[in-house]
Amino acid sequence: MTPASALAAPLIELLGLSHPPVAITFGTRPATAGGDEIPAQPAGCCFWEPAQRQRLDTRVADHANCSVGSYTHGLSDLDTAASGPDTAALISSGWIAPADFASVAHLAVRPTSIRYEPLSEAAGPDVVLVRLSPSSLMTLQGACPEVRLATKPQCQIIPLAYDGQIAVSPGCAVSRVRTGLPAGEMTCAMPAGSLPAVVDRLRRTVTADQVVAGYAHTDRERFQTLN
């Protein structure tokens, strides 16, 4: 079977990605001691961008600044997340209602560590993240029409992918500000085990798109000549 790391380059080429894919691996053992100190971040989603360039072995405490993200990643229970002071700020603003938490996707397992790293360097990841443009999403949806559009919070695409779904998020107001995600990009999470099939489907879709795009280009020129 093709290792996930070998599929990073095809994903970049087929989806026309401007950023390298990121691999996420959930561990049941504490993160390895030593190595570079991980800078504190306001939320787990803030590890996604630096993980395009380096491996980050995070612990539960590294995610504790965001109660909602800790819940979606299986690091805390619902009652703990709902009672967090940051959650209270979200609720008081009307951004989310207490009843909404029951429908937010979350990991059923309780990891003790989470590794973020470039997909090209990953051994056996659980989830793969890609940053999509609208054109990239068009290609992915053409290949995988079952892609799910997830609602806020954005981080729930991680447990959705862990459970076997390809999930894309347009982002949420909290995560976009924290991560600096550009307005023209969105984030998609895929089950790592589905990557070989996804790449095969993307190859067929990209070939078909190139054929019809060529036809459309010729047709457009014909009508421009007529006018």
mmCIF file of N, CA, C and O in Angstrom, residues 121-218:
data_model
loop_
_atom_site.group_PDB
_atom_site.id
_atom_site.type_symbol
_atom_site.label_atom_id
_atom_site.label_comp_id
_atom_site.label_asym_id
_atom_site.label_seq_id
_atom_site.Cartn_x
_atom_site.Cartn_y
_atom_site.Cartn_z
ATOM 1 N N GLU A 121 6.419 13.922 5.593
ATOM 2 C CA GLU A 121 7.313 13.324 6.589
ATOM 3 C C GLU A 121 6.581 12.372 7.539
ATOM 4 O O GLU A 121 7.207 11.809 8.438
ATOM 5 N N ALA A 122 5.287 12.195 7.342
ATOM 6 C CA ALA A 122 4.486 11.422 8.300
ATOM 7 C C ALA A 122 4.564 9.925 8.031
ATOM 8 O O ALA A 122 4.603 9.492 6.885
ATOM 9 N N ALA A 123 4.584 9.150 9.111
ATOM 10 C CA ALA A 123 4.659 7.689 8.987
ATOM 11 C C ALA A 123 3.276 7.050 8.903
ATOM 12 O O ALA A 123 2.991 6.300 7.977
ATOM 13 N N GLY A 124 2.414 7.348 9.849
ATOM 14 C CA GLY A 124 1.088 6.730 9.849
ATOM 15 C C GLY A 124 0.053 7.655 10.427
ATOM 16 O O GLY A 124 -0.482 7.420 11.529
ATOM 17 N N PRO A 125 -0.258 8.751 9.737
ATOM 18 C CA PRO A 125 -1.187 9.741 10.288
ATOM 19 C C PRO A 125 -2.634 9.244 10.324
ATOM 20 O O PRO A 125 -2.996 8.269 9.659
ATOM 21 N N ASP A 126 -3.442 9.954 11.105
ATOM 22 C CA ASP A 126 -4.879 9.666 11.184
ATOM 23 C C ASP A 126 -5.687 10.582 10.274
ATOM 24 O O ASP A 126 -6.666 10.160 9.660
ATOM 25 N N VAL A 127 -5.277 11.837 10.200
ATOM 26 C CA VAL A 127 -6.018 12.861 9.454
ATOM 27 C C VAL A 127 -5.036 13.692 8.643
ATOM 28 O O VAL A 127 -3.902 13.922 9.076
ATOM 29 N N VAL A 128 -5.472 14.135 7.470
ATOM 30 C CA VAL A 128 -4.659 15.003 6.621
ATOM 31 C C VAL A 128 -5.422 16.296 6.368
ATOM 32 O O VAL A 128 -6.616 16.269 6.031
ATOM 33 N N LEU A 129 -4.736 17.420 6.549
ATOM 34 C CA LEU A 129 -5.320 18.735 6.311
ATOM 35 C C LEU A 129 -4.759 19.345 5.041
ATOM 36 O O LEU A 129 -3.548 19.284 4.799
ATOM 37 N N VAL A 130 -5.639 19.944 4.236
ATOM 38 C CA VAL A 130 -5.197 20.708 3.071
ATOM 39 C C VAL A 130 -5.918 22.050 3.070
ATOM 40 O O VAL A 130 -7.072 22.146 3.481
ATOM 41 N N ARG A 131 -5.215 23.088 2.615
ATOM 42 C CA ARG A 131 -5.808 24.412 2.476
ATOM 43 C C ARG A 131 -6.222 24.596 1.023
ATOM 44 O O ARG A 131 -5.398 24.552 0.112
ATOM 45 N N LEU A 132 -7.518 24.802 0.815
ATOM 46 C CA LEU A 132 -8.093 24.831 -0.527
ATOM 47 C C LEU A 132 -8.453 26.236 -0.972
ATOM 48 O O LEU A 132 -8.884 27.065 -0.174
ATOM 49 N N SER A 133 -8.299 26.467 -2.256
ATOM 50 C CA SER A 133 -8.886 27.630 -2.910
ATOM 51 C C SER A 133 -10.246 27.195 -3.442
ATOM 52 O O SER A 133 -10.553 25.999 -3.464
ATOM 53 N N PRO A 134 -11.091 28.129 -3.894
ATOM 54 C CA PRO A 134 -12.359 27.713 -4.503
ATOM 55 C C PRO A 134 -12.149 26.760 -5.679
ATOM 56 O O PRO A 134 -12.908 25.811 -5.860
ATOM 57 N N SER A 135 -11.105 26.989 -6.474
ATOM 58 C CA SER A 135 -10.813 26.106 -7.604
ATOM 59 C C SER A 135 -10.423 24.711 -7.118
ATOM 60 O O SER A 135 -10.833 23.696 -7.692
ATOM 61 N N SER A 136 -9.635 24.656 -6.038
ATOM 62 C CA SER A 136 -9.245 23.360 -5.479
ATOM 63 C C SER A 136 -10.456 22.613 -4.962
ATOM 64 O O SER A 136 -10.574 21.386 -5.128
ATOM 65 N N LEU A 137 -11.361 23.334 -4.311
ATOM 66 C CA LEU A 137 -12.576 22.701 -3.797
ATOM 67 C C LEU A 137 -13.416 22.160 -4.938
ATOM 68 O O LEU A 137 -14.001 21.076 -4.831
ATOM 69 N N MET A 138 -13.487 22.899 -6.049
ATOM 70 C CA MET A 138 -14.217 22.424 -7.223
ATOM 71 C C MET A 138 -13.667 21.072 -7.673
ATOM 72 O O MET A 138 -14.425 20.126 -7.943
ATOM 73 N N THR A 139 -12.345 20.975 -7.742
ATOM 74 C CA THR A 139 -11.714 19.731 -8.180
ATOM 75 C C THR A 139 -11.981 18.602 -7.194
ATOM 76 O O THR A 139 -12.327 17.482 -7.587
ATOM 77 N N LEU A 140 -11.827 18.894 -5.908
ATOM 78 C CA LEU A 140 -12.031 17.860 -4.888
ATOM 79 C C LEU A 140 -13.479 17.386 -4.867
ATOM 80 O O LEU A 140 -13.752 16.182 -4.804
ATOM 81 N N GLN A 141 -14.409 18.327 -4.949
ATOM 82 C CA GLN A 141 -15.821 17.942 -4.928
ATOM 83 C C GLN A 141 -16.205 17.164 -6.177
ATOM 84 O O GLN A 141 -17.042 16.265 -6.132
ATOM 85 N N GLY A 142 -15.572 17.494 -7.300
ATOM 86 C CA GLY A 142 -15.840 16.736 -8.512
ATOM 87 C C GLY A 142 -15.391 15.299 -8.388
ATOM 88 O O GLY A 142 -16.038 14.380 -8.902
ATOM 89 N N ALA A 143 -14.268 15.097 -7.686
ATOM 90 C CA ALA A 143 -13.750 13.745 -7.486
ATOM 91 C C ALA A 143 -14.463 13.023 -6.350
ATOM 92 O O ALA A 143 -14.669 11.810 -6.407
ATOM 93 N N CYS A 144 -14.844 13.769 -5.328
ATOM 94 C CA CYS A 144 -15.445 13.188 -4.120
ATOM 95 C C CYS A 144 -16.709 13.967 -3.774
ATOM 96 O O CYS A 144 -16.693 14.831 -2.886
ATOM 97 N N PRO A 145 -17.798 13.699 -4.459
ATOM 98 C CA PRO A 145 -19.024 14.470 -4.223
ATOM 99 C C PRO A 145 -19.594 14.301 -2.821
ATOM 100 O O PRO A 145 -20.490 15.056 -2.431
ATOM 101 N N GLU A 146 -19.073 13.336 -2.079
ATOM 102 C CA GLU A 146 -19.564 13.132 -0.717
ATOM 103 C C GLU A 146 -18.934 14.098 0.284
ATOM 104 O O GLU A 146 -19.222 14.033 1.493
ATOM 105 N N VAL A 147 -18.083 15.006 -0.186
ATOM 106 C CA VAL A 147 -17.449 15.984 0.703
ATOM 107 C C VAL A 147 -18.515 16.697 1.537
ATOM 108 O O VAL A 147 -19.527 17.157 1.006
ATOM 109 N N ARG A 148 -18.259 16.779 2.826
ATOM 110 C CA ARG A 148 -19.225 17.405 3.746
ATOM 111 C C ARG A 148 -18.805 18.834 4.060
ATOM 112 O O ARG A 148 -17.646 19.096 4.381
ATOM 113 N N LEU A 149 -19.745 19.755 3.957
ATOM 114 C CA LEU A 149 -19.499 21.137 4.367
ATOM 115 C C LEU A 149 -19.848 21.251 5.840
ATOM 116 O O LEU A 149 -21.005 21.081 6.219
ATOM 117 N N ALA A 150 -18.852 21.508 6.659
ATOM 118 C CA ALA A 150 -19.047 21.548 8.106
ATOM 119 C C ALA A 150 -19.371 22.963 8.568
ATOM 120 O O ALA A 150 -18.893 23.945 8.008
ATOM 121 N N THR A 151 -20.172 23.051 9.607
ATOM 122 C CA THR A 151 -20.508 24.331 10.210
ATOM 123 C C THR A 151 -19.465 24.680 11.274
ATOM 124 O O THR A 151 -18.522 23.934 11.518
ATOM 125 N N LYS A 152 -19.621 25.818 11.904
ATOM 126 C CA LYS A 152 -18.699 26.217 12.973
ATOM 127 C C LYS A 152 -18.897 25.317 14.193
ATOM 128 O O LYS A 152 -20.004 24.780 14.384
ATOM 129 N N PRO A 153 -17.854 25.108 14.967
ATOM 130 C CA PRO A 153 -16.502 25.635 14.839
ATOM 131 C C PRO A 153 -15.715 24.874 13.767
ATOM 132 O O PRO A 153 -15.969 23.694 13.523
ATOM 133 N N GLN A 154 -14.744 25.545 13.167
ATOM 134 C CA GLN A 154 -13.986 24.939 12.090
ATOM 135 C C GLN A 154 -13.276 23.660 12.516
ATOM 136 O O GLN A 154 -13.175 22.698 11.749
ATOM 137 N N CYS A 155 -12.798 23.612 13.754
ATOM 138 C CA CYS A 155 -11.976 22.487 14.197
ATOM 139 C C CYS A 155 -12.723 21.158 14.228
ATOM 140 O O CYS A 155 -12.089 20.101 14.357
ATOM 141 N N GLN A 156 -14.047 21.170 14.084
ATOM 142 C CA GLN A 156 -14.744 19.886 14.110
ATOM 143 C C GLN A 156 -14.530 19.073 12.826
ATOM 144 O O GLN A 156 -14.911 17.906 12.761
ATOM 145 N N ILE A 157 -13.868 19.660 11.821
ATOM 146 C CA ILE A 157 -13.524 18.853 10.646
ATOM 147 C C ILE A 157 -12.519 17.762 11.012
ATOM 148 O O ILE A 157 -12.434 16.738 10.322
ATOM 149 N N ILE A 158 -11.763 17.957 12.097
ATOM 150 C CA ILE A 158 -10.779 16.951 12.508
ATOM 151 C C ILE A 158 -11.460 15.674 12.980
ATOM 152 O O ILE A 158 -11.174 14.585 12.458
ATOM 153 N N PRO A 159 -12.377 15.712 13.946
ATOM 154 C CA PRO A 159 -13.063 14.470 14.326
ATOM 155 C C PRO A 159 -13.922 13.885 13.214
ATOM 156 O O PRO A 159 -14.073 12.665 13.127
ATOM 157 N N LEU A 160 -14.480 14.726 12.360
ATOM 158 C CA LEU A 160 -15.263 14.204 11.238
ATOM 159 C C LEU A 160 -14.375 13.367 10.328
ATOM 160 O O LEU A 160 -14.758 12.274 9.890
ATOM 161 N N ALA A 161 -13.175 13.866 10.040
ATOM 162 C CA ALA A 161 -12.243 13.112 9.197
ATOM 163 C C ALA A 161 -11.747 11.863 9.917
ATOM 164 O O ALA A 161 -11.569 10.807 9.300
ATOM 165 N N TYR A 162 -11.515 11.968 11.199
ATOM 166 C CA TYR A 162 -11.069 10.809 11.977
ATOM 167 C C TYR A 162 -12.102 9.688 11.897
ATOM 168 O O TYR A 162 -11.757 8.503 11.883
ATOM 169 N N ASP A 163 -13.375 10.083 11.801
ATOM 170 C CA ASP A 163 -14.462 9.101 11.720
ATOM 171 C C ASP A 163 -14.763 8.656 10.290
ATOM 172 O O ASP A 163 -15.726 7.935 10.048
ATOM 173 N N GLY A 164 -13.963 9.122 9.317
ATOM 174 C CA GLY A 164 -14.080 8.599 7.965
ATOM 175 C C GLY A 164 -14.670 9.524 6.924
ATOM 176 O O GLY A 164 -14.840 9.125 5.777
ATOM 177 N N GLN A 165 -14.990 10.766 7.273
ATOM 178 C CA GLN A 165 -15.581 11.687 6.313
ATOM 179 C C GLN A 165 -14.540 12.674 5.792
ATOM 180 O O GLN A 165 -13.609 13.052 6.511
ATOM 181 N N ILE A 166 -14.722 13.093 4.539
ATOM 182 C CA ILE A 166 -13.959 14.224 4.018
ATOM 183 C C ILE A 166 -14.779 15.466 4.348
ATOM 184 O O ILE A 166 -15.927 15.590 3.908
ATOM 185 N N ALA A 167 -14.212 16.358 5.140
ATOM 186 C CA ALA A 167 -14.978 17.517 5.604
ATOM 187 C C ALA A 167 -14.225 18.796 5.290
ATOM 188 O O ALA A 167 -13.023 18.903 5.541
ATOM 189 N N VAL A 168 -14.950 19.748 4.747
ATOM 190 C CA VAL A 168 -14.355 21.050 4.438
ATOM 191 C C VAL A 168 -15.092 22.111 5.236
ATOM 192 O O VAL A 168 -16.305 22.024 5.447
ATOM 193 N N SER A 169 -14.343 23.099 5.713
ATOM 194 C CA SER A 169 -14.942 24.189 6.471
ATOM 195 C C SER A 169 -14.640 25.515 5.796
ATOM 196 O O SER A 169 -13.496 25.761 5.393
ATOM 197 N N PRO A 170 -15.644 26.380 5.667
ATOM 198 C CA PRO A 170 -15.370 27.719 5.154
ATOM 199 C C PRO A 170 -14.636 28.564 6.193
ATOM 200 O O PRO A 170 -14.288 29.705 5.931
ATOM 201 N N GLY A 171 -14.401 27.951 7.349
ATOM 202 C CA GLY A 171 -13.770 28.664 8.447
ATOM 203 C C GLY A 171 -14.814 29.146 9.438
ATOM 204 O O GLY A 171 -16.016 29.028 9.207
ATOM 205 N N CYS A 172 -14.349 29.636 10.556
ATOM 206 C CA CYS A 172 -15.258 30.286 11.499
ATOM 207 C C CYS A 172 -14.579 31.574 11.943
ATOM 208 O O CYS A 172 -13.356 31.728 11.835
ATOM 209 N N ALA A 173 -15.367 32.518 12.441
ATOM 210 C CA ALA A 173 -14.842 33.838 12.767
ATOM 211 C C ALA A 173 -13.716 33.774 13.786
ATOM 212 O O ALA A 173 -12.764 34.560 13.732
ATOM 213 N N VAL A 174 -13.808 32.827 14.711
ATOM 214 C CA VAL A 174 -12.779 32.697 15.747
ATOM 215 C C VAL A 174 -11.481 32.161 15.149
ATOM 216 O O VAL A 174 -10.399 32.728 15.335
ATOM 217 N N SER A 175 -11.580 31.067 14.413
ATOM 218 C CA SER A 175 -10.376 30.427 13.883
ATOM 219 C C SER A 175 -9.704 31.267 12.810
ATOM 220 O O SER A 175 -8.473 31.335 12.745
ATOM 221 N N ARG A 176 -10.470 31.904 11.951
ATOM 222 C CA ARG A 176 -9.863 32.709 10.893
ATOM 223 C C ARG A 176 -9.006 33.836 11.478
ATOM 224 O O ARG A 176 -7.922 34.129 10.979
ATOM 225 N N VAL A 177 -9.484 34.460 12.537
ATOM 226 C CA VAL A 177 -8.715 35.533 13.151
ATOM 227 C C VAL A 177 -7.485 34.974 13.852
ATOM 228 O O VAL A 177 -6.368 35.506 13.726
ATOM 229 N N ARG A 178 -7.657 33.883 14.575
ATOM 230 C CA ARG A 178 -6.535 33.316 15.321
ATOM 231 C C ARG A 178 -5.422 32.810 14.403
ATOM 232 O O ARG A 178 -4.242 32.925 14.706
ATOM 233 N N THR A 179 -5.803 32.218 13.284
ATOM 234 C CA THR A 179 -4.811 31.607 12.393
ATOM 235 C C THR A 179 -4.367 32.515 11.268
ATOM 236 O O THR A 179 -3.370 32.232 10.591
ATOM 237 N N GLY A 180 -5.098 33.605 11.021
ATOM 238 C CA GLY A 180 -4.767 34.479 9.904
ATOM 239 C C GLY A 180 -5.067 33.843 8.558
ATOM 240 O O GLY A 180 -4.440 34.198 7.550
ATOM 241 N N LEU A 181 -6.030 32.936 8.516
ATOM 242 C CA LEU A 181 -6.375 32.263 7.262
ATOM 243 C C LEU A 181 -6.902 33.279 6.251
ATOM 244 O O LEU A 181 -7.853 34.006 6.543
ATOM 245 N N PRO A 182 -6.306 33.347 5.058
ATOM 246 C CA PRO A 182 -6.753 34.327 4.056
ATOM 247 C C PRO A 182 -8.207 34.100 3.643
ATOM 248 O O PRO A 182 -8.714 32.972 3.672
ATOM 249 N N ALA A 183 -8.857 35.167 3.220
ATOM 250 C CA ALA A 183 -10.263 35.104 2.847
ATOM 251 C C ALA A 183 -10.510 34.151 1.681
ATOM 252 O O ALA A 183 -11.584 33.572 1.558
ATOM 253 N N GLY A 184 -9.521 33.977 0.811
ATOM 254 C CA GLY A 184 -9.697 33.130 -0.363
ATOM 255 C C GLY A 184 -9.355 31.673 -0.141
ATOM 256 O O GLY A 184 -9.266 30.909 -1.105
ATOM 257 N N GLU A 185 -9.146 31.264 1.116
ATOM 258 C CA GLU A 185 -8.782 29.879 1.401
ATOM 259 C C GLU A 185 -9.717 29.276 2.433
ATOM 260 O O GLU A 185 -10.323 29.990 3.245
ATOM 261 N N MET A 186 -9.837 27.953 2.390
ATOM 262 C CA MET A 186 -10.605 27.212 3.376
ATOM 263 C C MET A 186 -9.846 25.931 3.685
ATOM 264 O O MET A 186 -8.906 25.565 2.978
ATOM 265 N N THR A 187 -10.244 25.262 4.755
ATOM 266 C CA THR A 187 -9.502 24.094 5.212
ATOM 267 C C THR A 187 -10.337 22.834 5.054
ATOM 268 O O THR A 187 -11.528 22.827 5.351
ATOM 269 N N CYS A 188 -9.679 21.773 4.609
ATOM 270 C CA CYS A 188 -10.333 20.485 4.413
ATOM 271 C C CYS A 188 -9.565 19.416 5.179
ATOM 272 O O CYS A 188 -8.332 19.421 5.193
ATOM 273 N N ALA A 189 -10.289 18.527 5.833
ATOM 274 C CA ALA A 189 -9.688 17.404 6.543
ATOM 275 C C ALA A 189 -10.144 16.108 5.894
ATOM 276 O O ALA A 189 -11.326 15.940 5.581
ATOM 277 N N MET A 190 -9.190 15.205 5.688
ATOM 278 C CA MET A 190 -9.471 13.912 5.060
ATOM 279 C C MET A 190 -8.988 12.775 5.957
ATOM 280 O O MET A 190 -7.963 12.913 6.638
ATOM 281 N N PRO A 191 -9.697 11.642 5.929
ATOM 282 C CA PRO A 191 -9.153 10.470 6.612
ATOM 283 C C PRO A 191 -7.877 10.032 5.900
ATOM 284 O O PRO A 191 -7.866 9.872 4.679
ATOM 285 N N ALA A 192 -6.798 9.859 6.633
ATOM 286 C CA ALA A 192 -5.526 9.504 5.994
ATOM 287 C C ALA A 192 -5.637 8.190 5.238
ATOM 288 O O ALA A 192 -5.019 8.012 4.174
ATOM 289 N N GLY A 193 -6.427 7.265 5.745
ATOM 290 C CA GLY A 193 -6.564 5.970 5.083
ATOM 291 C C GLY A 193 -7.242 6.034 3.735
ATOM 292 O O GLY A 193 -7.112 5.105 2.920
ATOM 293 N N SER A 194 -7.963 7.120 3.463
ATOM 294 C CA SER A 194 -8.667 7.249 2.187
ATOM 295 C C SER A 194 -7.830 7.925 1.113
ATOM 296 O O SER A 194 -8.271 8.029 -0.042
ATOM 297 N N LEU A 195 -6.627 8.379 1.455
ATOM 298 C CA LEU A 195 -5.832 9.157 0.507
ATOM 299 C C LEU A 195 -5.550 8.439 -0.811
ATOM 300 O O LEU A 195 -5.660 9.055 -1.878
ATOM 301 N N PRO A 196 -5.152 7.151 -0.807
ATOM 302 C CA PRO A 196 -4.900 6.503 -2.096
ATOM 303 C C PRO A 196 -6.110 6.546 -3.022
ATOM 304 O O PRO A 196 -5.974 6.839 -4.217
ATOM 305 N N ALA A 197 -7.292 6.279 -2.489
ATOM 306 C CA ALA A 197 -8.504 6.319 -3.312
ATOM 307 C C ALA A 197 -8.813 7.739 -3.756
ATOM 308 O O ALA A 197 -9.234 7.966 -4.904
ATOM 309 N N VAL A 198 -8.616 8.705 -2.873
ATOM 310 C CA VAL A 198 -8.881 10.103 -3.222
ATOM 311 C C VAL A 198 -7.970 10.553 -4.360
ATOM 312 O O VAL A 198 -8.415 11.202 -5.317
ATOM 313 N N VAL A 199 -6.691 10.213 -4.275
ATOM 314 C CA VAL A 199 -5.747 10.598 -5.325
ATOM 315 C C VAL A 199 -6.118 9.962 -6.656
ATOM 316 O O VAL A 199 -6.064 10.617 -7.713
ATOM 317 N N ASP A 200 -6.511 8.699 -6.648
ATOM 318 C CA ASP A 200 -6.943 8.042 -7.882
ATOM 319 C C ASP A 200 -8.144 8.754 -8.492
ATOM 320 O O ASP A 200 -8.207 8.980 -9.712
ATOM 321 N N ARG A 201 -9.098 9.108 -7.660
ATOM 322 C CA ARG A 201 -10.293 9.796 -8.148
ATOM 323 C C ARG A 201 -9.954 11.186 -8.650
ATOM 324 O O ARG A 201 -10.517 11.683 -9.637
ATOM 325 N N LEU A 202 -9.033 11.856 -7.970
ATOM 326 C CA LEU A 202 -8.609 13.187 -8.408
ATOM 327 C C LEU A 202 -7.945 13.124 -9.779
ATOM 328 O O LEU A 202 -8.168 14.010 -10.618
ATOM 329 N N ARG A 203 -7.142 12.105 -10.018
ATOM 330 C CA ARG A 203 -6.480 11.984 -11.319
ATOM 331 C C ARG A 203 -7.518 11.897 -12.439
ATOM 332 O O ARG A 203 -7.369 12.539 -13.487
ATOM 333 N N ARG A 204 -8.557 11.119 -12.233
ATOM 334 C CA ARG A 204 -9.592 10.984 -13.268
ATOM 335 C C ARG A 204 -10.350 12.302 -13.450
ATOM 336 O O ARG A 204 -10.648 12.710 -14.575
ATOM 337 N N THR A 205 -10.644 12.954 -12.346
ATOM 338 C CA THR A 205 -11.394 14.206 -12.419
ATOM 339 C C THR A 205 -10.589 15.306 -13.098
ATOM 340 O O THR A 205 -11.118 16.060 -13.928
ATOM 341 N N VAL A 206 -9.314 15.414 -12.745
ATOM 342 C CA VAL A 206 -8.463 16.452 -13.342
ATOM 343 C C VAL A 206 -8.333 16.231 -14.844
ATOM 344 O O VAL A 206 -8.398 17.189 -15.635
ATOM 345 N N THR A 207 -8.188 14.988 -15.277
ATOM 346 C CA THR A 207 -8.103 14.690 -16.709
ATOM 347 C C THR A 207 -9.380 15.112 -17.426
ATOM 348 O O THR A 207 -9.340 15.745 -18.494
ATOM 349 N N ALA A 208 -10.527 14.770 -16.824
ATOM 350 C CA ALA A 208 -11.805 15.145 -17.433
ATOM 351 C C ALA A 208 -11.983 16.662 -17.454
ATOM 352 O O ALA A 208 -12.461 17.233 -18.452
ATOM 353 N N ASP A 209 -11.589 17.323 -16.363
ATOM 354 C CA ASP A 209 -11.711 18.782 -16.313
ATOM 355 C C ASP A 209 -10.854 19.449 -17.381
ATOM 356 O O ASP A 209 -11.255 20.452 -17.988
ATOM 357 N N GLN A 210 -9.677 18.912 -17.620
ATOM 358 C CA GLN A 210 -8.797 19.486 -18.643
ATOM 359 C C GLN A 210 -9.422 19.366 -20.029
ATOM 360 O O GLN A 210 -9.312 20.281 -20.854
ATOM 361 N N VAL A 211 -10.092 18.241 -20.288
ATOM 362 C CA VAL A 211 -10.738 18.043 -21.587
ATOM 363 C C VAL A 211 -11.868 19.051 -21.788
ATOM 364 O O VAL A 211 -11.941 19.735 -22.817
ATOM 365 N N VAL A 212 -12.762 19.158 -20.787
ATOM 366 C CA VAL A 212 -13.908 20.059 -20.952
ATOM 367 C C VAL A 212 -13.472 21.522 -20.890
ATOM 368 O O VAL A 212 -14.091 22.388 -21.524
ATOM 369 N N ALA A 213 -12.394 21.815 -20.139
ATOM 370 C CA ALA A 213 -11.889 23.191 -20.101
ATOM 371 C C ALA A 213 -11.344 23.598 -21.464
ATOM 372 O O ALA A 213 -11.509 24.746 -21.900
ATOM 373 N N GLY A 214 -10.701 22.639 -22.148
ATOM 374 C CA GLY A 214 -10.221 22.916 -23.493
ATOM 375 C C GLY A 214 -11.366 23.209 -24.448
ATOM 376 O O GLY A 214 -11.291 24.139 -25.269
ATOM 377 N N TYR A 215 -12.424 22.414 -24.326
ATOM 378 C CA TYR A 215 -13.616 22.656 -25.162
ATOM 379 C C TYR A 215 -14.209 24.028 -24.847
ATOM 380 O O TYR A 215 -14.558 24.801 -25.755
ATOM 381 N N ALA A 216 -14.335 24.348 -23.536
ATOM 382 C CA ALA A 216 -14.941 25.614 -23.136
ATOM 383 C C ALA A 216 -14.111 26.802 -23.621
ATOM 384 O O ALA A 216 -14.654 27.838 -24.018
ATOM 385 N N HIS A 217 -12.796 26.652 -23.596
ATOM 386 C CA HIS A 217 -11.918 27.731 -24.057
ATOM 387 C C HIS A 217 -12.117 27.994 -25.550
ATOM 388 O O HIS A 217 -12.235 29.146 -25.987
ATOM 389 N N THR A 218 -12.172 26.905 -26.327
ATOM 390 C CA THR A 218 -12.403 27.045 -27.772
ATOM 391 C C THR A 218 -13.763 27.672 -28.038
ATOM 392 O O THR A 218 -13.911 28.542 -28.908
#
